Coordinates of C-alpha atoms in Angstrom, one line a residue:
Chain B
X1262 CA 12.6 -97.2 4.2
X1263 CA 12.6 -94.4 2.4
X1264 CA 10.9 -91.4 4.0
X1265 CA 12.6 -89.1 6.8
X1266 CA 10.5 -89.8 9.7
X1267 CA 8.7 -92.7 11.8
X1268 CA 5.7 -93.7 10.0
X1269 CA 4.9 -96.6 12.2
X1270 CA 1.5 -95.8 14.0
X1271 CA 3.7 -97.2 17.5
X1272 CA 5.9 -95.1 19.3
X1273 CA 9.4 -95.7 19.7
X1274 CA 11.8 -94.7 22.9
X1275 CA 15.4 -94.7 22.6
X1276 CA 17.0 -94.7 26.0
X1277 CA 21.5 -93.9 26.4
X1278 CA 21.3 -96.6 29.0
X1279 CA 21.8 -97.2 33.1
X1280 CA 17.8 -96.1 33.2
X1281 CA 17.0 -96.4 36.6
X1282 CA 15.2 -99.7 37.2
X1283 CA 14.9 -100.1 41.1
X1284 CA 13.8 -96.9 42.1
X1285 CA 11.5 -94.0 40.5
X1286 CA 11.3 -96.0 37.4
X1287 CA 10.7 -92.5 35.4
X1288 CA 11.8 -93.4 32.0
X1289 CA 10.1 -97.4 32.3
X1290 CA 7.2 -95.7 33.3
X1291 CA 6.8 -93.3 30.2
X1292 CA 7.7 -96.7 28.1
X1293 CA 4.7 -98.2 29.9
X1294 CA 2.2 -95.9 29.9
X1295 CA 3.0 -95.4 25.9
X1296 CA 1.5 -99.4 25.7
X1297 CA -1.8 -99.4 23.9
X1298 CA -4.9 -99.2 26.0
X1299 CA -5.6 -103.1 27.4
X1300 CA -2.3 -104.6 26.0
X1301 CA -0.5 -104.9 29.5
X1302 CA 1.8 -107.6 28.8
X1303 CA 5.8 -106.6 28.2
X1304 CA 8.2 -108.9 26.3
X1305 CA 11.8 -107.9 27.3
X1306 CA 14.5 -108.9 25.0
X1307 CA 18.0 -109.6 26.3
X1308 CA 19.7 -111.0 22.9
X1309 CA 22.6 -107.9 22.8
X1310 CA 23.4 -108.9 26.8
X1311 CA 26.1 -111.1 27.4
X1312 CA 24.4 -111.7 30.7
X1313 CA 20.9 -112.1 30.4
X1314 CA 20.0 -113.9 33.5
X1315 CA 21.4 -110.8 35.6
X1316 CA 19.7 -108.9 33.3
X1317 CA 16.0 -109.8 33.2
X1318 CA 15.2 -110.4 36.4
X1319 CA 15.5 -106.6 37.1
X1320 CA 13.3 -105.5 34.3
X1321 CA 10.8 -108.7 35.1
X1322 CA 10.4 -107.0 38.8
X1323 CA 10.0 -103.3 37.6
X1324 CA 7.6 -104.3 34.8
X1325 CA 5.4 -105.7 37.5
X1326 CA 5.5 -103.1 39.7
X1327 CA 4.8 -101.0 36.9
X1328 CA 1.4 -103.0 35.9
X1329 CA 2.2 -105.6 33.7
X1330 CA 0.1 -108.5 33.8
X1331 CA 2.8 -110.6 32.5
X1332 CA 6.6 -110.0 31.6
X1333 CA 8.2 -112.3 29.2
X1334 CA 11.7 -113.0 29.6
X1335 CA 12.9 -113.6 26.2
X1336 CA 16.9 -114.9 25.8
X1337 CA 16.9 -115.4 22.2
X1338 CA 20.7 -116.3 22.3
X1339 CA 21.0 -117.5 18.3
X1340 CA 18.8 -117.3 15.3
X1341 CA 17.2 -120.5 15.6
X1342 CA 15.3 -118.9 18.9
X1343 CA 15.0 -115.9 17.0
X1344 CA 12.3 -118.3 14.4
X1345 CA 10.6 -120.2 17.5
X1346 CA 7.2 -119.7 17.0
X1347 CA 6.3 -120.1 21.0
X1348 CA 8.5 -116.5 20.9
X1349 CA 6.6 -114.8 18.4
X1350 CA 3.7 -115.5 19.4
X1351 CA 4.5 -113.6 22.8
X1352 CA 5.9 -110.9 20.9
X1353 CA 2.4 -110.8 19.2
X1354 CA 0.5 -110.8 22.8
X1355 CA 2.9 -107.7 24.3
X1356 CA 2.0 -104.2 24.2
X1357 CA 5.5 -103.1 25.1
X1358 CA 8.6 -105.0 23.8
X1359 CA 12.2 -103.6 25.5
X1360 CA 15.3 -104.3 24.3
X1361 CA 18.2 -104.4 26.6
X1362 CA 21.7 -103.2 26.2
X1363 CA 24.6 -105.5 25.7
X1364 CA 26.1 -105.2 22.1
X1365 CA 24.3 -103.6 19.0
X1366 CA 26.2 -106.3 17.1
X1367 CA 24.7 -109.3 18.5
X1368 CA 21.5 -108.0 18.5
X1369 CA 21.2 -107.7 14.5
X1370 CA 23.4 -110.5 13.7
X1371 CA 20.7 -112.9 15.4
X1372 CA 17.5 -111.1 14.9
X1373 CA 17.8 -109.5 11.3
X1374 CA 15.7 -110.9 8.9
X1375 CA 14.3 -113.4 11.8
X1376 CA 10.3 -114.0 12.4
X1377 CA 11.0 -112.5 15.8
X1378 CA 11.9 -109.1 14.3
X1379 CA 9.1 -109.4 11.9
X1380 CA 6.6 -109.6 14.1
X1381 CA 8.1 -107.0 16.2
X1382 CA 7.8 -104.6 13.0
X1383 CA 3.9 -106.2 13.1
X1384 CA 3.3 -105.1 16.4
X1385 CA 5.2 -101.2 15.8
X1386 CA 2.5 -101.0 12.8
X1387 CA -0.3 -102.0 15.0
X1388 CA 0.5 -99.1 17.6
X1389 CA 3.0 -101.3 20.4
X1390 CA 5.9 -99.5 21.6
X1391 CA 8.8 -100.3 21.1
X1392 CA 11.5 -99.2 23.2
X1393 CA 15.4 -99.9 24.0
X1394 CA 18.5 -99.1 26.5
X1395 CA 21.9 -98.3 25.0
X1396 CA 22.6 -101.3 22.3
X1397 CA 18.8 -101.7 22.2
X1398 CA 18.5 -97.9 21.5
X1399 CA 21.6 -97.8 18.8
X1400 CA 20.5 -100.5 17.5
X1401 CA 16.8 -99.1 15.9
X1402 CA 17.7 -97.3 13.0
X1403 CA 18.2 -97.9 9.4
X1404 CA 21.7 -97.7 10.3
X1405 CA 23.5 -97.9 13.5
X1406 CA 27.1 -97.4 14.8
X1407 CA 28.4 -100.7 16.1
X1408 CA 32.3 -99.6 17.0
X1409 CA 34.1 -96.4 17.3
X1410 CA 36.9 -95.4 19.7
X1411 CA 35.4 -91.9 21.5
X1412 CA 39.3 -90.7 22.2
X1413 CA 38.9 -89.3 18.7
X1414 CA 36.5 -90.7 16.1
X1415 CA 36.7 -87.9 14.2
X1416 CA 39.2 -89.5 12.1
X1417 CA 38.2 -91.3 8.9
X1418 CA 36.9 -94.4 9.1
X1419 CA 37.1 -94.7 12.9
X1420 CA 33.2 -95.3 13.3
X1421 CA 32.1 -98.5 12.0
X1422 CA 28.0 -98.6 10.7
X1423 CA 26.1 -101.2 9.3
X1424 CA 22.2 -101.8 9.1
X1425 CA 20.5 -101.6 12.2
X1426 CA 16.8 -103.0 12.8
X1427 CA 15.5 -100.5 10.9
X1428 CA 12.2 -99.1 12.6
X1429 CA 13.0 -95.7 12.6
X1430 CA 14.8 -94.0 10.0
X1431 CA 16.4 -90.0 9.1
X1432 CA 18.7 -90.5 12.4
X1433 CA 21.0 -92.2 13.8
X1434 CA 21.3 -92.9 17.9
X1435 CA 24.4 -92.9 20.0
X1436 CA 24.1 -94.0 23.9
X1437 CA 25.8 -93.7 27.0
X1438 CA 26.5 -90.1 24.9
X1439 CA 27.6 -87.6 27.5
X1440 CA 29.6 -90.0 29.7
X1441 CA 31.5 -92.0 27.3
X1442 CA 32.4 -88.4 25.3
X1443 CA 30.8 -89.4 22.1
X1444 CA 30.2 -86.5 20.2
X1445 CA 32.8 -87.1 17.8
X1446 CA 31.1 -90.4 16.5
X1447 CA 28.3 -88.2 15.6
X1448 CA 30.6 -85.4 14.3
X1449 CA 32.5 -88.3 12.1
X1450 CA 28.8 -89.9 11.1
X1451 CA 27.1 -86.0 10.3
X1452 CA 30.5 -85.1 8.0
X1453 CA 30.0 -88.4 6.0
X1454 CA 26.6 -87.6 5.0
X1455 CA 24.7 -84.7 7.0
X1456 CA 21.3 -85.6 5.8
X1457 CA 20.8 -87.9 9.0
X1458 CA 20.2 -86.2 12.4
X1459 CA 22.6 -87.2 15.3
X1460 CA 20.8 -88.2 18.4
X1461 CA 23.3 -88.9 21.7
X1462 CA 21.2 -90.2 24.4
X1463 CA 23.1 -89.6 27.9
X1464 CA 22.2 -92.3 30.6
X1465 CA 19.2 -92.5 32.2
X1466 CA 18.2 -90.2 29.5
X1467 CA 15.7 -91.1 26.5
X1468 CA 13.4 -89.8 23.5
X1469 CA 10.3 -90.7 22.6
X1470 CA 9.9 -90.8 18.8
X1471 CA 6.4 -90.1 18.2
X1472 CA 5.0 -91.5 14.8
X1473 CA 4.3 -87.8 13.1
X1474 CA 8.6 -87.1 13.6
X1475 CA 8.6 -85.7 16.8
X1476 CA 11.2 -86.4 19.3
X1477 CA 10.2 -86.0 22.7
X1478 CA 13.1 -85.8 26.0
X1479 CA 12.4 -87.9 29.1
X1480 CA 14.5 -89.1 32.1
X1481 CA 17.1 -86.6 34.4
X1482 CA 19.5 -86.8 31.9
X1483 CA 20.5 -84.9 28.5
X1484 CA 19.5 -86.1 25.3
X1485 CA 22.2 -83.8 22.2
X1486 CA 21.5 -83.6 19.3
X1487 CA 23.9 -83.2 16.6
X1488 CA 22.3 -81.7 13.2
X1489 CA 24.7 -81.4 10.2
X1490 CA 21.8 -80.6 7.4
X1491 CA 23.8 -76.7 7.2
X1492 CA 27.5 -78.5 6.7
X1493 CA 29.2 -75.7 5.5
X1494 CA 32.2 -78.1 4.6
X1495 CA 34.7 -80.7 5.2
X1496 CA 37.5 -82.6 4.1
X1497 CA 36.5 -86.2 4.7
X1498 CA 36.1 -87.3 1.2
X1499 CA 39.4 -86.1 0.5
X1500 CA 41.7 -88.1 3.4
X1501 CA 42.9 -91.1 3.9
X1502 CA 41.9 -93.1 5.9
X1503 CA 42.5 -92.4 9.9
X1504 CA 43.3 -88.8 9.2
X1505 CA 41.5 -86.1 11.4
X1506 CA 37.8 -85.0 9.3
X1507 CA 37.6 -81.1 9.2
X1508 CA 34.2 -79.8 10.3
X1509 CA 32.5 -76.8 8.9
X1510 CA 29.6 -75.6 10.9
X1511 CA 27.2 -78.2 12.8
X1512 CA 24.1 -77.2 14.8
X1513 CA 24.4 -78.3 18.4
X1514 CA 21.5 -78.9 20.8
X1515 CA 20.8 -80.1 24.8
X1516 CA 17.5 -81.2 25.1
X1517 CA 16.2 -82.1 29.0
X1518 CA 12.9 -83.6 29.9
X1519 CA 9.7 -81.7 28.1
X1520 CA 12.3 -80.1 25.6
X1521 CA 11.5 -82.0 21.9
X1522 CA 12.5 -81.5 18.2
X1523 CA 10.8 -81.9 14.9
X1524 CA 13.2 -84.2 12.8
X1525 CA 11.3 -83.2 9.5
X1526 CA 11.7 -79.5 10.1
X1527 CA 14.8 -79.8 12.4
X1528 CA 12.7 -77.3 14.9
X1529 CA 13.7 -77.2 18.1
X1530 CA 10.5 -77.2 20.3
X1531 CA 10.3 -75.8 23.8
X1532 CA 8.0 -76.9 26.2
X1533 CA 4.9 -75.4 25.3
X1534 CA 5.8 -75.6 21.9
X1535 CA 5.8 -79.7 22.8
X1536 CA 3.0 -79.9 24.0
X1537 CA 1.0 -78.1 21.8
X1538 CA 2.5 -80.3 18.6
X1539 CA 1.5 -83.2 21.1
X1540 CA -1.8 -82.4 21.9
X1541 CA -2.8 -81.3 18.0
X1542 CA -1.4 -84.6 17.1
X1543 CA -3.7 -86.9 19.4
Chain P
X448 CA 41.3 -56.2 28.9
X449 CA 38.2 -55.1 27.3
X450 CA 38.6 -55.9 23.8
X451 CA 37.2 -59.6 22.2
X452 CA 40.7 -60.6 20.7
X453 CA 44.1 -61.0 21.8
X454 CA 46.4 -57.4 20.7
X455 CA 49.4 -57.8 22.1
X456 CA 52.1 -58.6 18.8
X457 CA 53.1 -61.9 20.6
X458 CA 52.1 -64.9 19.1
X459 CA 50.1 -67.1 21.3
X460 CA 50.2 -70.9 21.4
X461 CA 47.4 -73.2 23.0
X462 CA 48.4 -76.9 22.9
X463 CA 45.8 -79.6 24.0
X464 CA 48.5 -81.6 26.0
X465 CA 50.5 -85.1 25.4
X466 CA 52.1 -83.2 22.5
X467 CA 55.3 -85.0 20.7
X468 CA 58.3 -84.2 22.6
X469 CA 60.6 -87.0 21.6
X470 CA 60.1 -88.1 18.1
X471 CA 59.1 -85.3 14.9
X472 CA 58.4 -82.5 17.9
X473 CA 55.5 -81.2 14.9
X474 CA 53.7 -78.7 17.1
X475 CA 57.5 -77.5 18.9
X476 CA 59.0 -76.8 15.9
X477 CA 55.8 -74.3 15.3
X478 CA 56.1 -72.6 18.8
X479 CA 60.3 -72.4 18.4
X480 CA 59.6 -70.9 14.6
X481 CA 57.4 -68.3 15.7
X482 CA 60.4 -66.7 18.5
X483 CA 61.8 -63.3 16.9
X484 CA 64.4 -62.9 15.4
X485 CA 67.8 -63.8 17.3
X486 CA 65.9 -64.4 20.2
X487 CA 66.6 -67.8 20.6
X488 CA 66.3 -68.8 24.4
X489 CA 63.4 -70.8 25.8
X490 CA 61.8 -70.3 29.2
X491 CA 59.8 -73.5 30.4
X492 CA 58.0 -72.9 33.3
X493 CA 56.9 -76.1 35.3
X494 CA 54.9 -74.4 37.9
X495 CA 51.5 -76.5 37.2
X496 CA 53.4 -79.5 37.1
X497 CA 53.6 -82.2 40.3
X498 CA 56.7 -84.0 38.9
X499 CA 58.7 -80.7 37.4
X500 CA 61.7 -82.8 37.2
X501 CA 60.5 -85.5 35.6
X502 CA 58.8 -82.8 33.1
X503 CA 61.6 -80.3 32.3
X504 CA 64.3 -82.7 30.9
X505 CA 62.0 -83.7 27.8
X506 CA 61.3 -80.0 26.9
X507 CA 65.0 -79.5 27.8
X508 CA 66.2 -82.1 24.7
X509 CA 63.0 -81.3 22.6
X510 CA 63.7 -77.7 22.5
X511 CA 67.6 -77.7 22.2
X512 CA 67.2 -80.0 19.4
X513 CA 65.1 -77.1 17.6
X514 CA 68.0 -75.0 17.8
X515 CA 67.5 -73.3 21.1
X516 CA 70.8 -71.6 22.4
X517 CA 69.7 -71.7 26.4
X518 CA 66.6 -73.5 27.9
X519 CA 66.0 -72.5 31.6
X520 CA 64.3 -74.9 33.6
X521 CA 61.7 -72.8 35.5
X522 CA 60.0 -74.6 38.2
X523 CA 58.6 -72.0 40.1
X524 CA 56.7 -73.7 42.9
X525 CA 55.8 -70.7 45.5
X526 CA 55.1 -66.9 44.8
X527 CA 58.2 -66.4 46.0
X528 CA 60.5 -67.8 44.0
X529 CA 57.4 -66.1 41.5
X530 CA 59.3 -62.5 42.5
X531 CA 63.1 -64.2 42.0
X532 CA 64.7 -61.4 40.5
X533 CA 66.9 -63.6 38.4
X534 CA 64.0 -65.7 37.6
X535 CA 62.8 -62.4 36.3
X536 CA 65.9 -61.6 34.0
X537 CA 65.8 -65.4 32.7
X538 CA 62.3 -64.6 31.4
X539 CA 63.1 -61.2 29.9
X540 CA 65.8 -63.1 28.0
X541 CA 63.9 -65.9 26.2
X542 CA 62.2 -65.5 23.3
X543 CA 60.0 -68.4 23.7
X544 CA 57.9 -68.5 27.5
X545 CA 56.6 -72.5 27.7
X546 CA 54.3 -73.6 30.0
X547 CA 54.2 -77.2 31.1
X548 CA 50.9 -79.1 31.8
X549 CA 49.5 -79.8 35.3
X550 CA 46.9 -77.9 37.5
X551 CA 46.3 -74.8 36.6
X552 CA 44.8 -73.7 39.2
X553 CA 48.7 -73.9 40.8
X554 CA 49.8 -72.0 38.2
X555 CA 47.3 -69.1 38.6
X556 CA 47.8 -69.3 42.2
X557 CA 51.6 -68.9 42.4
X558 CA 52.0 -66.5 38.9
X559 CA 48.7 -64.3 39.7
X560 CA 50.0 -60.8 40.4
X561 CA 53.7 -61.8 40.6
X562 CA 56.4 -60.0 38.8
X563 CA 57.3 -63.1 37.1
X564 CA 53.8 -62.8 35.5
X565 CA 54.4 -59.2 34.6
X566 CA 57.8 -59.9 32.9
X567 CA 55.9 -62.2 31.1
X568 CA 53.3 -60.2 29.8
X569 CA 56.3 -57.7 28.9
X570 CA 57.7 -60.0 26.6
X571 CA 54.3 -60.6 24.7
X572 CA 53.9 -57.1 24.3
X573 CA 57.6 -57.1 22.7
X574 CA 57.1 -60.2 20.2
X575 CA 58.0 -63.2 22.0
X576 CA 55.7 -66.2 22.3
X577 CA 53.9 -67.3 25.0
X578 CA 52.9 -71.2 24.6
X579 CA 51.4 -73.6 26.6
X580 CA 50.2 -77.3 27.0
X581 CA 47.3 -78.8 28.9
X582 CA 46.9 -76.6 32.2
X583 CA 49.4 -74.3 30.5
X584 CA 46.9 -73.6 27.6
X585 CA 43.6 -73.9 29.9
X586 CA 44.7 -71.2 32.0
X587 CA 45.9 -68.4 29.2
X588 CA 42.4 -66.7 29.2
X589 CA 41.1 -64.0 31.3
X590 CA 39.2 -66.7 32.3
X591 CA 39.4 -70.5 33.2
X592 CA 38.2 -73.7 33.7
X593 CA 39.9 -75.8 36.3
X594 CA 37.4 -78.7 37.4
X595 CA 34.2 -80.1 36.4
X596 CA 33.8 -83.9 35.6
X597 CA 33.2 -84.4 31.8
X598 CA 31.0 -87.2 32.0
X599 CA 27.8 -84.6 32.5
X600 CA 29.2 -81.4 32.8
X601 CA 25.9 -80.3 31.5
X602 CA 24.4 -79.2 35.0
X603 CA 24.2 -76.0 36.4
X604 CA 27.4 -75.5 38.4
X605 CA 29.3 -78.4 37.6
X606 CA 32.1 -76.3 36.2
X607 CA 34.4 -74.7 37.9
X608 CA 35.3 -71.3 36.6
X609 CA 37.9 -68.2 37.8
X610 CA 40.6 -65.7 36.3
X611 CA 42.8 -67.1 34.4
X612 CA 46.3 -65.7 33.3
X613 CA 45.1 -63.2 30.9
X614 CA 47.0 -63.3 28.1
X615 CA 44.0 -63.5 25.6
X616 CA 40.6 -62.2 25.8
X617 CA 37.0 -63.4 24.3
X618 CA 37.6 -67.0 24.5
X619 CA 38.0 -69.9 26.6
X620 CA 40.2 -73.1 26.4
X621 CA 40.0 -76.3 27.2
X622 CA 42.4 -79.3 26.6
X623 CA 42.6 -83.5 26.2
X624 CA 39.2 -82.3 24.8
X625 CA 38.2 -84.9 22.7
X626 CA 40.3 -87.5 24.5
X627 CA 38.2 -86.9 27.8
X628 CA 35.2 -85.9 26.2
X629 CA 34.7 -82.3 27.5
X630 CA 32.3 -81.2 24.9
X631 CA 29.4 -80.4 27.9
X632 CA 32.3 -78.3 30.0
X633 CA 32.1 -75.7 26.7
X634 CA 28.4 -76.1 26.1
X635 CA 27.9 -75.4 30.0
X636 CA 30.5 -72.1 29.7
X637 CA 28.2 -71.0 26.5
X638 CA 25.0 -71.4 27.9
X639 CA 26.2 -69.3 30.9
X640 CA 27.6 -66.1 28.6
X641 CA 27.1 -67.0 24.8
X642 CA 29.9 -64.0 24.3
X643 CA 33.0 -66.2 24.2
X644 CA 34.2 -68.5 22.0
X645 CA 34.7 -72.4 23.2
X646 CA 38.2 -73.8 21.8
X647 CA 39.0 -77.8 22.6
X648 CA 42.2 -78.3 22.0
X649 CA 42.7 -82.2 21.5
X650 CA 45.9 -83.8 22.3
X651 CA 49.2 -83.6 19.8
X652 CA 47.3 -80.6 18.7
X653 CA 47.2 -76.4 19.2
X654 CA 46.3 -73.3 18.0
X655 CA 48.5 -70.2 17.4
X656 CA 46.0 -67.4 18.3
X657 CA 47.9 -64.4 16.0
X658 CA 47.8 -61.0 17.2
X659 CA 44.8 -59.9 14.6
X660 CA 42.7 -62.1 16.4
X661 CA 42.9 -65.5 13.8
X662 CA 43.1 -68.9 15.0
X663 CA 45.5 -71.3 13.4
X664 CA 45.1 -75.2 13.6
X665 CA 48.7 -76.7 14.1
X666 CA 49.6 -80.6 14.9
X667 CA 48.1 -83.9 14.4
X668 CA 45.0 -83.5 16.7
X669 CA 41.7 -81.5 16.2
X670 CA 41.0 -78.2 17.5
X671 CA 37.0 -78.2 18.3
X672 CA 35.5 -74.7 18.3
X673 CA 31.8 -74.2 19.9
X674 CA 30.5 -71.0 19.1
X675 CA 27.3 -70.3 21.2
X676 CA 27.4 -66.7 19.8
X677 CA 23.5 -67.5 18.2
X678 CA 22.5 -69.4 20.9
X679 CA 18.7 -69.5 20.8
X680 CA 17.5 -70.7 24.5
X681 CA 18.5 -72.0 27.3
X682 CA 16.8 -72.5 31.2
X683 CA 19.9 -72.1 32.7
X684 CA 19.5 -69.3 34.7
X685 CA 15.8 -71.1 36.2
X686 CA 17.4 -73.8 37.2
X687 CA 18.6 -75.2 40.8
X688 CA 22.3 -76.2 41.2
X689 CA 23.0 -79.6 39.2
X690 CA 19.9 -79.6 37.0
X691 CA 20.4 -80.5 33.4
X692 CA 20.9 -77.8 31.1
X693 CA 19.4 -77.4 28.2
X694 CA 20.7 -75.9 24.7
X695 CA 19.1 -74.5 21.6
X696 CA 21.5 -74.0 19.3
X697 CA 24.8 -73.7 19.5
X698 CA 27.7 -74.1 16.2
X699 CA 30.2 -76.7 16.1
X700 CA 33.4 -76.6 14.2
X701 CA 36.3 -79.0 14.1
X702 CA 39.4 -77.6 12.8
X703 CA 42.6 -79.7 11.5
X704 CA 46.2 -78.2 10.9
X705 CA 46.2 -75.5 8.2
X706 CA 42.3 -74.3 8.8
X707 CA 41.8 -71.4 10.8
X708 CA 38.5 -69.1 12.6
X709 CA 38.2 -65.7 12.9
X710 CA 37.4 -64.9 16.3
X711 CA 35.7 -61.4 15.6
X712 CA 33.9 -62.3 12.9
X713 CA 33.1 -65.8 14.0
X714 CA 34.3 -67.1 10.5
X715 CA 35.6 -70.6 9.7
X716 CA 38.6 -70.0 7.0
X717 CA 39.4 -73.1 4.8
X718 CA 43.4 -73.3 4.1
X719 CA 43.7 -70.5 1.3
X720 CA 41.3 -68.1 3.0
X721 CA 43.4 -68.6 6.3
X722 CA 46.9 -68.0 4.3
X723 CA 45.6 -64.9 2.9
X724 CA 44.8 -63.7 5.9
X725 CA 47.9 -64.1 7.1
X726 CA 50.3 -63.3 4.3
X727 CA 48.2 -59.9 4.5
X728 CA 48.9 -59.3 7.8
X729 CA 52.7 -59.8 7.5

């Protein structure tokens, strides 16, 4: 992965987690109406959850209600079930595949490199949405954040990254952002290396990362972004490690629902800026 | 107070709370070094504090250790022991005026207007310093914050705002600011008037604001600034009560001891252009 942006012809959605899922359904809905015309089956994906079978049976039941023809529950608890070819070829039959939250950990150590995740990538080419709560949102970039106390993360080393599933890259995605106080994470990610835009997704809060870079806000929550591209400077390269990072200048944005951002041009885009980006791009 | 810094030739000291009392008293030792001359008696007042007494005998040792000839245990719980006449002289004696952390919303409601709180800006005006911890540096604006929950402050309304002590103009301060994730209670206060500045004081950490309006980082901890001076958008003042907020563009800074801002000229000053500054202005 080498450029800056999505180039994946699917769109992605990154939701901060505790999207509602008994009663308005607003961000599942937006994930289900992204699903390519005809291709009404979902695969949901429980392998970060340490409890699946409390899990699924909520996302099986709004699914339906949303449309879905059929709603596979898919476990995948090690990476034996992660090469099954009964699961990719479900994967390769669902228009929308939804990963759940649990840990960001789990969820790369069984699927990377896996026939499940390939075909997943397969299906993102062919214009399938993907989407994902929490450790199912973190968990998409080139590189995620897996660990990272929020008391203060701004400290060297106190943020710990590795490769994530790689099917977006430029960013990197924090969740459960505004209520777990995680905007040092992002500060301690941006300081290492600003090139990468910060995204903290609050709860029931999510972006949709359309395939030309654009990030769209959904959900009653806050999506922040955190943009170090204008780092003026800092100290981390200089510290040891666990000593507080010095920040020099980072761009801070709210977005709500409607607000977006080009990633490419870091642009923030008001509504009827969206939407006209939007519309020229269909 | 009209002007945008503080100008009265007292130092004053904002400390983020759960500062080191008992063991290398780092952030202490910087409020005791900055007392005049001779003037070595401290006033600790324990008004916002619940449990004065089991408050008072740490600063008590802390302080005595540092060299401090007297330390007078202020608790101060009522406005009238607020116009105590020898409560009045013990301030006019110190050289160093500590407040303890609590509510601050006690400690503007028994100090505001009282003589106590006039002897106290006396002393500021003469040279002494005036420092404070937690609800002791939260409430040393004009104006303060005293409530709004921090896991979405982000919504119109959901911070609670009103005069503070005054001893500092053209910013406002918050405290446990990483630890508790208050980065939305700023971001709401700048989106409302983009004029002040937003300083998070973290915990074992301060700033001495000096009297030419330059902000020092002292202690272990960060100091987070958010400057919202350039702010770009917001809906704010469309929305209903508890709506989500949304922000273009506001600047982040994360300060560590030795770096210091200019609040007037919104200016981040790495260590040798902040000792400059300040071996000038000696």
């Amino acid at each position: 992965m080498t450029s800056q942006h999505p180039v994946a012809p699917g769109r992605i959605v990154a939701i901060g987690g505790a999207e509602d899922r008994t009663s308005d359904l607003e961000i599942l809905r937006e994930v289900f109406a992204l699903a390519p015309e005809g291709q009404d089956e979902v695969a949901v994906i429980a392998t970060a959850s340490g409890i699946p079978d409390e899990v699924l049976p909520d996302y099986e039941a709004a699914f339906s209600r949303l449309g879905a023809s059929r709603v596979h529950l898919l476990g995948i608890r090690d990476r034996q079930q992660a090469a099954e070819d009964d699961t990719v070829r479900l994967i390769k039959q669902s228009g929308v595949i939804f990963f759940t939250g649990g840990d960001q950990l789990r969820l790369t150590n069984v699927l990377g490199g896996s026939p499940v995740l390939s075909a997943i990538r397969d299906r993102l080419e062919d214009g399938a949405v993907v989407a994902g709560t929490s450790a199912g949102a973190a968990a998409m970039p080139g590189t995620m954040i897996y660990n990272g106390a929020a008391a203060d993360a701004l400290r060297k080393g106190a943020v710990n990254m590795t490769f994530g599933l790689g099917f977006v890259d430029g960013l990197i995605i924090d969740s459960h952002f505004l209520e777990r106080g995680r905007f040092t994470r992002l500060m301690e990610v941006g300081a290492s290396n600003p090139e990468y835009l910060g995204v903290g997704l609050g709860e029931d809060a999510g972006v949709i990362i359309h395939p030309n870079g654009i990030l769209e806000a959904i959900g009653p929550g806050h999506v922040v972004l955190i943009d170090s591209r204008d780092l003026a400077s800092s100290n981390i390269a200089d510290l040891s490690m666990g000593e507080p990072v010095a920040v020099e200048h980072m761009i801070l944005h709210a977005l709500v629902s409607g607000h977006g951002f080009d990633i490419e041009a870091r642009r923030y885009l008001v509504p009827h800026e969206l939407g006209a980006i939007l519309a020229e791009s269909r």
